[in-house]
Amino acid sequence: MRTRVRGRRWRRNPLRRRSDVVVAWWAPAVVVLLFVGAPLVGAGAAWWTYTDGTGEWTRRTA
């Protein structure tokens, strides 16, 4: 009789190194940071530039 192991079979693999698991989780984290962080940084820089520019324009015209 064979027992079924669901979802945990890969954890008993002797060829699975800790560094492989770290890289496997590190890569998606970097991708998420690029797709989420880069637009946020861009939006923040645009907002900062816009507010700085409008303040300077207000000082010049007033």
PDB file of C-alpha atoms in Angstrom:
ATOM      1  CA  MET A   1       0.000   0.000   0.000  1.00  0.00           C
ATOM      2  CA  ARG A   2       1.358   3.379  -1.017  1.00  0.00           C
ATOM      3  CA  THR A   3       0.609   6.496   0.989  1.00  0.00           C
ATOM      4  CA  ARG A   4      -0.085   9.740  -0.749  1.00  0.00           C
ATOM      5  CA  VAL A   5       1.859  12.821   0.140  1.00  0.00           C
ATOM      6  CA  ARG A   6       0.206  15.960  -1.119  1.00  0.00           C
ATOM      7  CA  GLY A   7       2.114  19.183  -1.469  1.00  0.00           C
ATOM      8  CA  ARG A   8       5.022  18.209   0.744  1.00  0.00           C
ATOM      9  CA  ARG A   9       6.834  15.796  -1.499  1.00  0.00           C
ATOM     10  CA  TRP A  10       9.187  18.444  -2.884  1.00  0.00           C
ATOM     11  CA  ARG A  11      10.331  19.365   0.614  1.00  0.00           C
ATOM     12  CA  ARG A  12      11.985  15.988   1.120  1.00  0.00           C
ATOM     13  CA  ASN A  13      14.142  16.335  -1.971  1.00  0.00           C
ATOM     14  CA  PRO A  14      17.828  16.094  -0.943  1.00  0.00           C
ATOM     15  CA  LEU A  15      18.840  18.157  -3.984  1.00  0.00           C
ATOM     16  CA  ARG A  16      16.784  21.149  -2.862  1.00  0.00           C
ATOM     17  CA  ARG A  17      19.206  23.590  -1.329  1.00  0.00           C
ATOM     18  CA  ARG A  18      18.328  26.458   0.956  1.00  0.00           C
ATOM     19  CA  SER A  19      19.937  28.898  -1.472  1.00  0.00           C
ATOM     20  CA  ASP A  20      17.667  27.641  -4.257  1.00  0.00           C
ATOM     21  CA  VAL A  21      14.618  28.353  -2.138  1.00  0.00           C
ATOM     22  CA  VAL A  22      15.910  31.840  -1.300  1.00  0.00           C
ATOM     23  CA  VAL A  23      16.491  32.629  -4.972  1.00  0.00           C
ATOM     24  CA  ALA A  24      13.073  31.236  -5.860  1.00  0.00           C
ATOM     25  CA  TRP A  25      11.427  33.699  -3.448  1.00  0.00           C
ATOM     26  CA  TRP A  26      13.836  36.575  -4.106  1.00  0.00           C
ATOM     27  CA  ALA A  27      13.146  36.782  -7.844  1.00  0.00           C
ATOM     28  CA  PRO A  28       9.354  37.325  -7.561  1.00  0.00           C
ATOM     29  CA  ALA A  29       9.928  39.855  -4.780  1.00  0.00           C
ATOM     30  CA  VAL A  30      12.224  41.872  -7.042  1.00  0.00           C
ATOM     31  CA  VAL A  31       9.699  41.727  -9.878  1.00  0.00           C
ATOM     32  CA  VAL A  32       6.918  42.957  -7.590  1.00  0.00           C
ATOM     33  CA  LEU A  33       9.115  45.785  -6.338  1.00  0.00           C
ATOM     34  CA  LEU A  34       9.918  46.819  -9.891  1.00  0.00           C
ATOM     35  CA  PHE A  35       6.305  46.790 -11.054  1.00  0.00           C
ATOM     36  CA  VAL A  36       4.939  48.470  -7.928  1.00  0.00           C
ATOM     37  CA  GLY A  37       7.847  50.525  -6.620  1.00  0.00           C
ATOM     38  CA  ALA A  38       9.031  52.115  -9.857  1.00  0.00           C
ATOM     39  CA  PRO A  39       5.671  53.738 -10.707  1.00  0.00           C
ATOM     40  CA  LEU A  40       5.334  54.962  -7.122  1.00  0.00           C
ATOM     41  CA  VAL A  41       8.782  56.537  -7.219  1.00  0.00           C
ATOM     42  CA  GLY A  42       7.970  58.102 -10.591  1.00  0.00           C
ATOM     43  CA  ALA A  43       4.674  59.480  -9.335  1.00  0.00           C
ATOM     44  CA  GLY A  44       6.360  60.870  -6.243  1.00  0.00           C
ATOM     45  CA  ALA A  45       9.056  62.569  -8.317  1.00  0.00           C
ATOM     46  CA  ALA A  46       6.439  64.016 -10.663  1.00  0.00           C
ATOM     47  CA  TRP A  47       4.372  65.321  -7.743  1.00  0.00           C
ATOM     48  CA  TRP A  48       7.440  66.833  -6.109  1.00  0.00           C
ATOM     49  CA  THR A  49       8.499  68.525  -9.352  1.00  0.00           C
ATOM     50  CA  TYR A  50       4.973  69.806 -10.002  1.00  0.00           C
ATOM     51  CA  THR A  51       4.535  71.283  -6.532  1.00  0.00           C
ATOM     52  CA  ASP A  52       7.985  72.854  -6.621  1.00  0.00           C
ATOM     53  CA  GLY A  53       7.303  74.355 -10.048  1.00  0.00           C
ATOM     54  CA  THR A  54       3.902  75.770  -9.160  1.00  0.00           C
ATOM     55  CA  GLY A  55       5.300  77.341  -6.009  1.00  0.00           C
ATOM     56  CA  GLU A  56       8.063  79.026  -7.971  1.00  0.00           C
ATOM     57  CA  TRP A  57       5.591  80.243 -10.604  1.00  0.00           C
ATOM     58  CA  THR A  58       3.353  81.686  -7.879  1.00  0.00           C
ATOM     59  CA  ARG A  59       6.289  83.571  -6.356  1.00  0.00           C
ATOM     60  CA  ARG A  60       7.326  84.996  -9.709  1.00  0.00           C
ATOM     61  CA  THR A  61       3.871  86.186 -10.715  1.00  0.00           C
ATOM     62  CA  ALA A  62       2.840  87.580  -7.349  1.00  0.00           C
TER      63      ALA A  62
END
